[in-house]
Structure formats: structure tokens, C-alpha cells
Amino acid sequence: MYCQALEGYEKALGLELVSSYLPALYTIFAFGDLFSQTDRKDMTKAMYIRALSEYTTVQGPSSKWSRQTKDRLQALRVVSTETNIGQNENTMPEVVNSRSLKEKILLKSKGIPLLKW
């Protein structure tokens, strides 16, 4: 459902505007929460990093949503460190083949990992 919502926002607004559209950012944050509840830590981290990047750009680093996302990322790092001792923490989610080149370049320039939905 979150994937469909994000795709709908991208189609309706375009790739440039979707990153500043708050309902899309809330969806990304909620997607991170969903991954967190299903123990998909790499995906959780990627969604929270993407949300934090955009919240910081749109609302500023001291906004409620930026602080909340930072707190969740920090909690995730603490849990990951405790449970993944000896594992490679630089594991990247799979790159999406169906994304447009323009979107891949835009996301990569912002340091946002490309995810397989």
C-alpha cells in the first residue's frame, strides 16, 4: 500500500516535487516504521535516511519530524550494533531496475539508497 502511494505521488507530482510534498514524506516515514516492525533493518534504515534528508530540506533540522526521524535512526543503530556484532553493516538494499535513470541520479546525488520495493 505504501509502495502504491509513493508511486502515485511520483506520477502525479513528478520526481522533482515529490521529495518536498509532506504527505509523500509521511508515507516514506511510515514505510520505515513498517519495515522496522518486520525486522527488515536495512530497509528501515534506508527509509528513515530518505525521510530525514527530505524533512531536513523541507522543514529544517529542528522540526518535529526531523528530530523524530533522527531518534528512530539512532535507536536503530543501537539495536543493530547490539544484534549484528561481526556482521557487515555496509550492506546495501538491491537497486531497483525499473526506476528511471533520472530518479536514480537524483536519489544518488542526495545519498539516498535505491530500494527494491
PDB file of C-alpha atoms in Angstrom:
ATOM      1  CA  MET A   1       0.000   0.000   0.000  1.00  0.00           C
ATOM      2  CA  TYR A   2       2.823   2.419   0.871  1.00  0.00           C
ATOM      3  CA  CYS A   3       4.601   1.496  -2.339  1.00  0.00           C
ATOM      4  CA  GLN A   4       1.487   2.287  -4.370  1.00  0.00           C
ATOM      5  CA  ALA A   5       1.070   5.589  -2.555  1.00  0.00           C
ATOM      6  CA  LEU A   6       4.668   6.601  -3.282  1.00  0.00           C
ATOM      7  CA  GLU A   7       4.352   5.597  -6.925  1.00  0.00           C
ATOM      8  CA  GLY A   8       1.135   7.614  -7.172  1.00  0.00           C
ATOM      9  CA  TYR A   9       2.817  10.686  -5.685  1.00  0.00           C
ATOM     10  CA  GLU A  10       5.726  10.289  -8.117  1.00  0.00           C
ATOM     11  CA  LYS A  11       3.390  10.031 -11.111  1.00  0.00           C
ATOM     12  CA  ALA A  12       1.172  12.912 -10.022  1.00  0.00           C
ATOM     13  CA  LEU A  13       3.865  15.352  -8.918  1.00  0.00           C
ATOM     14  CA  GLY A  14       6.965  14.224 -10.762  1.00  0.00           C
ATOM     15  CA  LEU A  15      10.259  13.196  -9.239  1.00  0.00           C
ATOM     16  CA  GLU A  16      11.379  16.746  -8.526  1.00  0.00           C
ATOM     17  CA  LEU A  17       8.366  17.780  -6.434  1.00  0.00           C
ATOM     18  CA  VAL A  18       7.563  14.546  -4.624  1.00  0.00           C
ATOM     19  CA  SER A  19      10.548  14.988  -2.293  1.00  0.00           C
ATOM     20  CA  SER A  20       9.069  18.214  -0.918  1.00  0.00           C
ATOM     21  CA  TYR A  21       5.461  17.002  -0.636  1.00  0.00           C
ATOM     22  CA  LEU A  22       4.754  16.309   3.046  1.00  0.00           C
ATOM     23  CA  PRO A  23       2.198  13.508   2.552  1.00  0.00           C
ATOM     24  CA  ALA A  24       4.815  11.655   0.486  1.00  0.00           C
ATOM     25  CA  LEU A  25       7.386  12.193   3.243  1.00  0.00           C
ATOM     26  CA  TYR A  26       4.959  10.892   5.868  1.00  0.00           C
ATOM     27  CA  THR A  27       4.462   7.827   3.685  1.00  0.00           C
ATOM     28  CA  ILE A  28       8.218   7.236   3.492  1.00  0.00           C
ATOM     29  CA  PHE A  29       8.454   7.552   7.286  1.00  0.00           C
ATOM     30  CA  ALA A  30       5.532   5.135   7.755  1.00  0.00           C
ATOM     31  CA  PHE A  31       7.175   2.743   5.296  1.00  0.00           C
ATOM     32  CA  GLY A  32      10.241   2.820   7.563  1.00  0.00           C
ATOM     33  CA  ASP A  33       8.028   2.015  10.550  1.00  0.00           C
ATOM     34  CA  LEU A  34       6.541  -0.940   8.684  1.00  0.00           C
ATOM     35  CA  PHE A  35       9.985  -2.307   7.833  1.00  0.00           C
ATOM     36  CA  SER A  36      11.036  -1.800  11.455  1.00  0.00           C
ATOM     37  CA  GLN A  37       8.118  -3.888  12.703  1.00  0.00           C
ATOM     38  CA  THR A  38       9.043  -6.687  10.298  1.00  0.00           C
ATOM     39  CA  ASP A  39      12.760  -6.676  11.286  1.00  0.00           C
ATOM     40  CA  ARG A  40      13.986  -5.521   7.870  1.00  0.00           C
ATOM     41  CA  LYS A  41      16.666  -3.272   9.330  1.00  0.00           C
ATOM     42  CA  ASP A  42      18.446  -2.351   6.082  1.00  0.00           C
ATOM     43  CA  MET A  43      15.182  -1.223   4.517  1.00  0.00           C
ATOM     44  CA  THR A  44      14.142   0.557   7.725  1.00  0.00           C
ATOM     45  CA  LYS A  45      17.407   2.467   7.801  1.00  0.00           C
ATOM     46  CA  ALA A  46      17.143   3.402   4.124  1.00  0.00           C
ATOM     47  CA  MET A  47      13.580   4.729   4.509  1.00  0.00           C
ATOM     48  CA  TYR A  48      14.432   6.734   7.634  1.00  0.00           C
ATOM     49  CA  ILE A  49      17.546   8.197   5.980  1.00  0.00           C
ATOM     50  CA  ARG A  50      15.498   9.195   2.937  1.00  0.00           C
ATOM     51  CA  ALA A  51      12.772  10.724   5.136  1.00  0.00           C
ATOM     52  CA  LEU A  52      15.312  12.578   7.281  1.00  0.00           C
ATOM     53  CA  SER A  53      17.069  14.020   4.242  1.00  0.00           C
ATOM     54  CA  GLU A  54      13.836  15.392   2.837  1.00  0.00           C
ATOM     55  CA  TYR A  55      12.376  16.566   6.182  1.00  0.00           C
ATOM     56  CA  THR A  56      15.590  18.476   6.840  1.00  0.00           C
ATOM     57  CA  THR A  57      15.390  20.108   3.416  1.00  0.00           C
ATOM     58  CA  VAL A  58      11.693  20.982   3.637  1.00  0.00           C
ATOM     59  CA  GLN A  59      11.160  21.742   7.326  1.00  0.00           C
ATOM     60  CA  GLY A  60      14.651  22.257   8.717  1.00  0.00           C
ATOM     61  CA  PRO A  61      16.795  20.130  11.019  1.00  0.00           C
ATOM     62  CA  SER A  62      14.993  21.186  14.201  1.00  0.00           C
ATOM     63  CA  SER A  63      11.485  20.284  13.023  1.00  0.00           C
ATOM     64  CA  LYS A  64       9.432  17.726  14.935  1.00  0.00           C
ATOM     65  CA  TRP A  65       9.613  15.174  12.110  1.00  0.00           C
ATOM     66  CA  SER A  66      13.370  15.629  11.612  1.00  0.00           C
ATOM     67  CA  ARG A  67      14.013  15.089  15.325  1.00  0.00           C
ATOM     68  CA  GLN A  68      11.688  12.093  15.470  1.00  0.00           C
ATOM     69  CA  THR A  69      13.361  10.502  12.453  1.00  0.00           C
ATOM     70  CA  LYS A  70      16.840  11.134  13.910  1.00  0.00           C
ATOM     71  CA  ASP A  71      15.731   9.480  17.156  1.00  0.00           C
ATOM     72  CA  ARG A  72      14.471   6.406  15.297  1.00  0.00           C
ATOM     73  CA  LEU A  73      17.687   6.143  13.295  1.00  0.00           C
ATOM     74  CA  GLN A  74      19.732   6.410  16.481  1.00  0.00           C
ATOM     75  CA  ALA A  75      17.635   3.691  18.151  1.00  0.00           C
ATOM     76  CA  LEU A  76      18.027   1.507  15.077  1.00  0.00           C
ATOM     77  CA  ARG A  77      21.813   1.928  15.144  1.00  0.00           C
ATOM     78  CA  VAL A  78      21.952   0.962  18.826  1.00  0.00           C
ATOM     79  CA  VAL A  79      19.844  -2.151  18.247  1.00  0.00           C
ATOM     80  CA  SER A  80      21.813  -3.051  15.105  1.00  0.00           C
ATOM     81  CA  THR A  81      25.114  -2.751  16.934  1.00  0.00           C
ATOM     82  CA  GLU A  82      23.885  -4.993  19.733  1.00  0.00           C
ATOM     83  CA  THR A  83      22.365  -7.682  17.497  1.00  0.00           C
ATOM     84  CA  ASN A  84      24.697  -7.666  14.492  1.00  0.00           C
ATOM     85  CA  ILE A  85      28.126  -7.928  16.071  1.00  0.00           C
ATOM     86  CA  GLY A  86      30.518  -9.222  13.438  1.00  0.00           C
ATOM     87  CA  GLN A  87      28.164  -8.634  10.506  1.00  0.00           C
ATOM     88  CA  ASN A  88      28.898  -6.202   7.702  1.00  0.00           C
ATOM     89  CA  GLU A  89      26.913  -3.013   8.413  1.00  0.00           C
ATOM     90  CA  ASN A  90      27.517  -1.622   4.917  1.00  0.00           C
ATOM     91  CA  THR A  91      25.038  -3.966   3.258  1.00  0.00           C
ATOM     92  CA  MET A  92      23.037  -2.049   0.677  1.00  0.00           C
ATOM     93  CA  PRO A  93      19.482  -2.891  -0.408  1.00  0.00           C
ATOM     94  CA  GLU A  94      19.091  -4.030  -4.001  1.00  0.00           C
ATOM     95  CA  VAL A  95      18.959  -1.415  -6.730  1.00  0.00           C
ATOM     96  CA  VAL A  96      15.644  -1.081  -8.458  1.00  0.00           C
ATOM     97  CA  ASN A  97      15.910  -1.887 -12.141  1.00  0.00           C
ATOM     98  CA  SER A  98      12.618  -0.242 -13.080  1.00  0.00           C
ATOM     99  CA  ARG A  99      13.450   3.220 -11.758  1.00  0.00           C
ATOM    100  CA  SER A 100      14.210   5.887 -14.298  1.00  0.00           C
ATOM    101  CA  LEU A 101      17.788   6.968 -14.795  1.00  0.00           C
ATOM    102  CA  LYS A 102      16.793  10.493 -13.787  1.00  0.00           C
ATOM    103  CA  GLU A 103      15.408   9.263 -10.460  1.00  0.00           C
ATOM    104  CA  LYS A 104      18.465   7.079  -9.792  1.00  0.00           C
ATOM    105  CA  ILE A 105      20.757  10.054 -10.393  1.00  0.00           C
ATOM    106  CA  LEU A 106      18.626  12.345  -8.223  1.00  0.00           C
ATOM    107  CA  LEU A 107      18.485   9.889  -5.322  1.00  0.00           C
ATOM    108  CA  LYS A 108      22.176   9.023  -5.582  1.00  0.00           C
ATOM    109  CA  SER A 109      23.146  12.709  -5.561  1.00  0.00           C
ATOM    110  CA  LYS A 110      21.271  13.071  -2.275  1.00  0.00           C
ATOM    111  CA  GLY A 111      22.943   9.972  -0.834  1.00  0.00           C
ATOM    112  CA  ILE A 112      19.670   8.037  -0.741  1.00  0.00           C
ATOM    113  CA  PRO A 113      19.940   4.291  -1.360  1.00  0.00           C
ATOM    114  CA  LEU A 114      17.797   2.881  -4.148  1.00  0.00           C
ATOM    115  CA  LEU A 115      15.463   0.203  -2.874  1.00  0.00           C
ATOM    116  CA  LYS A 116      13.701  -2.798  -4.302  1.00  0.00           C
ATOM    117  CA  TRP A 117      10.041  -2.463  -3.409  1.00  0.00           C
TER     118      TRP A 117
END
